[in-house]
């Protein structure tokens, strides 16, 4: 038997088929059953998939409550989140229904996660009607607050290396052309 980081006894890795070991500065940690990832997906891909899945779950919660008439308690049981979390999600989407819409960042995350091709991502992004962020003004006085726009997603994705130089330049040129029209 092996002892994990908190001192509990676990079956040896060798005794558990399909179990993996993660290496961290020479120390091995059991991380759970191998679910077919086999180290093939990077952390960036996994994080992008998690963000996409979270958006889809929020949309599903909204549809379940508003289209299918499920109670918050029933939704909570199904998605295994607290009823308070379900209520917050529904309140946020009801206040801002545009949260149900896809965003440029979600489209980029879908490509990063391998859910859509680069060509499909570029098709969506090249045809997007972008909004631009600006400094919030109150009584015509600039504040220190910033209201982001869709184009901020493109810049952020570029800085996070989710868009290549060529992809960013193509999108920027297209936006300049659209703005000039």
PDB file of C-alpha atoms in Angstrom:
ATOM      1  CA  UNK A   1       0.000   0.000   0.000  1.00  0.00           C
ATOM      2  CA  UNK A   2       1.128   3.547  -0.762  1.00  0.00           C
ATOM      3  CA  UNK A   3       0.507   6.632   1.355  1.00  0.00           C
ATOM      4  CA  UNK A   4      -0.713   9.791  -0.349  1.00  0.00           C
ATOM      5  CA  UNK A   5       0.136  13.420   0.445  1.00  0.00           C
ATOM      6  CA  UNK A   6      -2.356  13.612   3.318  1.00  0.00           C
ATOM      7  CA  UNK A   7      -1.219  10.316   4.822  1.00  0.00           C
ATOM      8  CA  UNK A   8      -4.131   8.071   3.836  1.00  0.00           C
ATOM      9  CA  UNK A   9      -3.384   4.609   2.588  1.00  0.00           C
ATOM     10  CA  UNK A  10      -4.147   3.776  -1.040  1.00  0.00           C
ATOM     11  CA  UNK A  11      -3.609   0.766  -3.215  1.00  0.00           C
ATOM     12  CA  UNK A  12      -0.268   0.798  -4.927  1.00  0.00           C
ATOM     13  CA  UNK A  13      -0.269   2.239  -8.439  1.00  0.00           C
ATOM     14  CA  UNK A  14       0.911  -1.137  -9.648  1.00  0.00           C
ATOM     15  CA  UNK A  15      -2.127  -2.800  -8.042  1.00  0.00           C
ATOM     16  CA  UNK A  16      -4.624  -0.489  -9.749  1.00  0.00           C
ATOM     17  CA  UNK A  17      -4.990  -0.986 -13.507  1.00  0.00           C
ATOM     18  CA  UNK A  18      -5.605   2.192 -15.486  1.00  0.00           C
ATOM     19  CA  UNK A  19      -4.365   4.403 -12.668  1.00  0.00           C
ATOM     20  CA  UNK A  20      -1.902   7.172 -13.542  1.00  0.00           C
ATOM     21  CA  UNK A  21       0.898   9.015 -11.818  1.00  0.00           C
ATOM     22  CA  UNK A  22       1.669  12.711 -12.198  1.00  0.00           C
ATOM     23  CA  UNK A  23       5.237  13.862 -11.663  1.00  0.00           C
ATOM     24  CA  UNK A  24       5.983  17.085  -9.821  1.00  0.00           C
ATOM     25  CA  UNK A  25       9.643  17.820  -9.095  1.00  0.00           C
ATOM     26  CA  UNK A  26      10.417  14.159  -8.613  1.00  0.00           C
ATOM     27  CA  UNK A  27       7.412  13.392  -6.407  1.00  0.00           C
ATOM     28  CA  UNK A  28       4.639  11.186  -7.729  1.00  0.00           C
ATOM     29  CA  UNK A  29       0.984  11.756  -6.880  1.00  0.00           C
ATOM     30  CA  UNK A  30      -1.941   9.542  -7.686  1.00  0.00           C
ATOM     31  CA  UNK A  31      -4.429  11.533  -9.710  1.00  0.00           C
ATOM     32  CA  UNK A  32      -7.227   9.099 -10.497  1.00  0.00           C
ATOM     33  CA  UNK A  33      -8.444   6.736 -13.141  1.00  0.00           C
ATOM     34  CA  UNK A  34      -7.187   7.164 -16.677  1.00  0.00           C
ATOM     35  CA  UNK A  35     -10.256   8.236 -18.645  1.00  0.00           C
ATOM     36  CA  UNK A  36      -8.684   8.038 -22.059  1.00  0.00           C
ATOM     37  CA  UNK A  37      -6.833  11.342 -21.887  1.00  0.00           C
ATOM     38  CA  UNK A  38      -3.496   9.549 -21.643  1.00  0.00           C
ATOM     39  CA  UNK A  39      -1.746  12.883 -21.379  1.00  0.00           C
ATOM     40  CA  UNK A  40      -2.856  13.820 -24.901  1.00  0.00           C
ATOM     41  CA  UNK A  41      -4.687  16.998 -23.932  1.00  0.00           C
ATOM     42  CA  UNK A  42      -2.729  19.946 -22.617  1.00  0.00           C
ATOM     43  CA  UNK A  43      -3.774  21.953 -19.602  1.00  0.00           C
ATOM     44  CA  UNK A  44      -4.695  24.806 -21.966  1.00  0.00           C
ATOM     45  CA  UNK A  45      -7.037  22.483 -23.892  1.00  0.00           C
ATOM     46  CA  UNK A  46      -8.575  21.117 -20.702  1.00  0.00           C
ATOM     47  CA  UNK A  47      -9.152  24.631 -19.321  1.00  0.00           C
ATOM     48  CA  UNK A  48     -10.774  25.758 -22.586  1.00  0.00           C
ATOM     49  CA  UNK A  49     -13.030  22.688 -22.559  1.00  0.00           C
ATOM     50  CA  UNK A  50     -13.990  23.402 -18.933  1.00  0.00           C
ATOM     51  CA  UNK A  51     -14.977  26.990 -19.803  1.00  0.00           C
ATOM     52  CA  UNK A  52     -17.062  25.799 -22.773  1.00  0.00           C
ATOM     53  CA  UNK A  53     -18.698  23.105 -20.651  1.00  0.00           C
ATOM     54  CA  UNK A  54     -19.502  25.626 -17.917  1.00  0.00           C
ATOM     55  CA  UNK A  55     -21.220  27.934 -20.446  1.00  0.00           C
ATOM     56  CA  UNK A  56     -23.174  24.983 -21.869  1.00  0.00           C
ATOM     57  CA  UNK A  57     -24.212  23.900 -18.376  1.00  0.00           C
ATOM     58  CA  UNK A  58     -25.473  27.404 -17.595  1.00  0.00           C
ATOM     59  CA  UNK A  59     -27.471  27.420 -20.840  1.00  0.00           C
ATOM     60  CA  UNK A  60     -28.857  23.986 -19.976  1.00  0.00           C
ATOM     61  CA  UNK A  61     -29.878  25.174 -16.507  1.00  0.00           C
ATOM     62  CA  UNK A  62     -31.656  28.150 -18.057  1.00  0.00           C
ATOM     63  CA  UNK A  63     -33.470  25.958 -20.619  1.00  0.00           C
ATOM     64  CA  UNK A  64     -34.457  23.428 -17.952  1.00  0.00           C
ATOM     65  CA  UNK A  65     -35.981  26.149 -15.784  1.00  0.00           C
ATOM     66  CA  UNK A  66     -37.604  28.257 -18.492  1.00  0.00           C
ATOM     67  CA  UNK A  67     -38.458  25.856 -21.316  1.00  0.00           C
ATOM     68  CA  UNK A  68     -38.965  22.580 -19.462  1.00  0.00           C
ATOM     69  CA  UNK A  69     -40.383  24.009 -16.241  1.00  0.00           C
ATOM     70  CA  UNK A  70     -38.066  22.143 -13.873  1.00  0.00           C
ATOM     71  CA  UNK A  71     -37.805  23.480 -10.339  1.00  0.00           C
ATOM     72  CA  UNK A  72     -34.534  24.870  -9.062  1.00  0.00           C
ATOM     73  CA  UNK A  73     -34.384  21.992  -6.557  1.00  0.00           C
ATOM     74  CA  UNK A  74     -34.743  19.397  -9.355  1.00  0.00           C
ATOM     75  CA  UNK A  75     -32.121  21.170 -11.496  1.00  0.00           C
ATOM     76  CA  UNK A  76     -29.826  21.297  -8.467  1.00  0.00           C
ATOM     77  CA  UNK A  77     -30.193  17.540  -7.989  1.00  0.00           C
ATOM     78  CA  UNK A  78     -29.499  16.830 -11.668  1.00  0.00           C
ATOM     79  CA  UNK A  79     -26.428  19.056 -12.066  1.00  0.00           C
ATOM     80  CA  UNK A  80     -25.136  18.406  -8.534  1.00  0.00           C
ATOM     81  CA  UNK A  81     -24.765  22.076  -7.699  1.00  0.00           C
ATOM     82  CA  UNK A  82     -26.381  23.834  -4.768  1.00  0.00           C
ATOM     83  CA  UNK A  83     -29.803  25.353  -5.265  1.00  0.00           C
ATOM     84  CA  UNK A  84     -28.253  28.730  -4.401  1.00  0.00           C
ATOM     85  CA  UNK A  85     -25.797  28.306  -7.303  1.00  0.00           C
ATOM     86  CA  UNK A  86     -28.641  27.403  -9.674  1.00  0.00           C
ATOM     87  CA  UNK A  87     -30.596  30.432  -8.452  1.00  0.00           C
ATOM     88  CA  UNK A  88     -27.590  32.751  -9.008  1.00  0.00           C
ATOM     89  CA  UNK A  89     -27.096  31.413 -12.544  1.00  0.00           C
ATOM     90  CA  UNK A  90     -30.775  31.929 -13.385  1.00  0.00           C
ATOM     91  CA  UNK A  91     -30.860  35.399 -11.820  1.00  0.00           C
ATOM     92  CA  UNK A  92     -27.735  36.461 -13.738  1.00  0.00           C
ATOM     93  CA  UNK A  93     -29.067  35.185 -17.093  1.00  0.00           C
ATOM     94  CA  UNK A  94     -32.531  36.659 -16.516  1.00  0.00           C
ATOM     95  CA  UNK A  95     -30.902  40.042 -15.824  1.00  0.00           C
ATOM     96  CA  UNK A  96     -28.653  39.752 -18.902  1.00  0.00           C
ATOM     97  CA  UNK A  97     -30.176  37.367 -21.487  1.00  0.00           C
ATOM     98  CA  UNK A  98     -27.269  38.081 -23.863  1.00  0.00           C
ATOM     99  CA  UNK A  99     -25.208  35.788 -21.605  1.00  0.00           C
ATOM    100  CA  UNK A 100     -26.904  32.935 -23.485  1.00  0.00           C
ATOM    101  CA  UNK A 101     -25.244  34.065 -26.718  1.00  0.00           C
ATOM    102  CA  UNK A 102     -21.871  32.774 -27.827  1.00  0.00           C
ATOM    103  CA  UNK A 103     -18.936  35.157 -27.518  1.00  0.00           C
ATOM    104  CA  UNK A 104     -15.720  35.389 -29.513  1.00  0.00           C
ATOM    105  CA  UNK A 105     -13.866  33.932 -26.502  1.00  0.00           C
ATOM    106  CA  UNK A 106     -16.185  30.934 -26.402  1.00  0.00           C
ATOM    107  CA  UNK A 107     -15.628  30.303 -30.103  1.00  0.00           C
ATOM    108  CA  UNK A 108     -11.863  30.534 -29.585  1.00  0.00           C
ATOM    109  CA  UNK A 109     -12.122  28.217 -26.568  1.00  0.00           C
ATOM    110  CA  UNK A 110     -14.055  25.718 -28.703  1.00  0.00           C
ATOM    111  CA  UNK A 111     -11.188  25.655 -31.194  1.00  0.00           C
ATOM    112  CA  UNK A 112      -8.580  25.442 -28.431  1.00  0.00           C
ATOM    113  CA  UNK A 113     -10.475  22.496 -26.930  1.00  0.00           C
ATOM    114  CA  UNK A 114     -10.597  20.786 -30.334  1.00  0.00           C
ATOM    115  CA  UNK A 115     -14.383  21.079 -30.670  1.00  0.00           C
ATOM    116  CA  UNK A 116     -14.281  23.076 -33.913  1.00  0.00           C
ATOM    117  CA  UNK A 117     -11.676  23.533 -36.622  1.00  0.00           C
ATOM    118  CA  UNK A 118      -9.509  26.596 -37.101  1.00  0.00           C
ATOM    119  CA  UNK A 119     -11.349  27.269 -40.369  1.00  0.00           C
ATOM    120  CA  UNK A 120     -14.750  27.247 -38.624  1.00  0.00           C
ATOM    121  CA  UNK A 121     -13.427  29.499 -35.847  1.00  0.00           C
ATOM    122  CA  UNK A 122     -12.052  32.005 -38.357  1.00  0.00           C
ATOM    123  CA  UNK A 123     -15.315  31.924 -40.329  1.00  0.00           C
ATOM    124  CA  UNK A 124     -17.258  32.873 -37.193  1.00  0.00           C
ATOM    125  CA  UNK A 125     -14.761  35.500 -36.054  1.00  0.00           C
ATOM    126  CA  UNK A 126     -14.311  37.141 -39.464  1.00  0.00           C
ATOM    127  CA  UNK A 127     -18.072  37.647 -39.719  1.00  0.00           C
ATOM    128  CA  UNK A 128     -18.552  38.852 -36.150  1.00  0.00           C
ATOM    129  CA  UNK A 129     -19.892  42.356 -35.559  1.00  0.00           C
ATOM    130  CA  UNK A 130     -17.551  43.459 -32.773  1.00  0.00           C
ATOM    131  CA  UNK A 131     -18.176  45.913 -29.985  1.00  0.00           C
ATOM    132  CA  UNK A 132     -15.255  47.769 -28.456  1.00  0.00           C
ATOM    133  CA  UNK A 133     -14.498  48.467 -24.831  1.00  0.00           C
ATOM    134  CA  UNK A 134     -14.414  51.937 -23.397  1.00  0.00           C
ATOM    135  CA  UNK A 135     -13.848  53.858 -20.207  1.00  0.00           C
ATOM    136  CA  UNK A 136     -17.092  54.317 -18.298  1.00  0.00           C
ATOM    137  CA  UNK A 137     -18.199  57.935 -18.096  1.00  0.00           C
ATOM    138  CA  UNK A 138     -20.571  59.408 -15.537  1.00  0.00           C
ATOM    139  CA  UNK A 139     -21.938  62.872 -16.265  1.00  0.00           C
ATOM    140  CA  UNK A 140     -19.355  63.087 -19.053  1.00  0.00           C
ATOM    141  CA  UNK A 141     -16.508  62.489 -16.586  1.00  0.00           C
ATOM    142  CA  UNK A 142     -14.247  59.496 -17.175  1.00  0.00           C
ATOM    143  CA  UNK A 143     -14.094  57.005 -14.319  1.00  0.00           C
ATOM    144  CA  UNK A 144     -11.461  54.380 -13.612  1.00  0.00           C
ATOM    145  CA  UNK A 145     -13.903  51.656 -14.723  1.00  0.00           C
ATOM    146  CA  UNK A 146     -13.662  49.901 -18.076  1.00  0.00           C
ATOM    147  CA  UNK A 147     -16.562  48.337 -19.931  1.00  0.00           C
ATOM    148  CA  UNK A 148     -15.204  45.567 -22.140  1.00  0.00           C
ATOM    149  CA  UNK A 149     -16.333  44.762 -25.662  1.00  0.00           C
ATOM    150  CA  UNK A 150     -16.148  41.722 -27.941  1.00  0.00           C
ATOM    151  CA  UNK A 151     -12.841  42.817 -29.464  1.00  0.00           C
ATOM    152  CA  UNK A 152     -11.261  42.537 -26.001  1.00  0.00           C
ATOM    153  CA  UNK A 153     -11.848  38.761 -26.282  1.00  0.00           C
ATOM    154  CA  UNK A 154      -9.736  38.715 -29.449  1.00  0.00           C
ATOM    155  CA  UNK A 155      -6.902  40.642 -27.809  1.00  0.00           C
ATOM    156  CA  UNK A 156      -7.014  38.506 -24.668  1.00  0.00           C
ATOM    157  CA  UNK A 157      -6.963  35.281 -26.705  1.00  0.00           C
ATOM    158  CA  UNK A 158      -3.976  36.582 -28.649  1.00  0.00           C
ATOM    159  CA  UNK A 159      -2.084  37.465 -25.457  1.00  0.00           C
ATOM    160  CA  UNK A 160      -2.901  34.000 -24.079  1.00  0.00           C
ATOM    161  CA  UNK A 161      -1.501  32.411 -27.263  1.00  0.00           C
ATOM    162  CA  UNK A 162      -4.907  31.047 -28.252  1.00  0.00           C
ATOM    163  CA  UNK A 163      -4.632  32.932 -31.554  1.00  0.00           C
ATOM    164  CA  UNK A 164      -1.576  32.898 -33.780  1.00  0.00           C
ATOM    165  CA  UNK A 165       0.025  36.071 -35.128  1.00  0.00           C
ATOM    166  CA  UNK A 166      -1.469  35.335 -38.561  1.00  0.00           C
ATOM    167  CA  UNK A 167      -4.965  34.739 -37.159  1.00  0.00           C
ATOM    168  CA  UNK A 168      -4.830  37.943 -35.126  1.00  0.00           C
ATOM    169  CA  UNK A 169      -3.534  39.973 -38.089  1.00  0.00           C
ATOM    170  CA  UNK A 170      -6.247  38.542 -40.350  1.00  0.00           C
ATOM    171  CA  UNK A 171      -8.944  39.477 -37.827  1.00  0.00           C
ATOM    172  CA  UNK A 172      -7.454  42.943 -37.262  1.00  0.00           C
ATOM    173  CA  UNK A 173      -7.255  43.657 -41.014  1.00  0.00           C
ATOM    174  CA  UNK A 174     -10.852  42.512 -41.476  1.00  0.00           C
ATOM    175  CA  UNK A 175     -11.980  44.741 -38.615  1.00  0.00           C
ATOM    176  CA  UNK A 176     -10.161  47.746 -40.096  1.00  0.00           C
ATOM    177  CA  UNK A 177     -11.858  47.061 -43.452  1.00  0.00           C
ATOM    178  CA  UNK A 178     -15.295  46.828 -41.809  1.00  0.00           C
ATOM    179  CA  UNK A 179     -14.712  50.011 -39.827  1.00  0.00           C
ATOM    180  CA  UNK A 180     -13.667  51.894 -42.972  1.00  0.00           C
ATOM    181  CA  UNK A 181     -16.910  50.977 -44.766  1.00  0.00           C
TER     182      UNK A 181
END
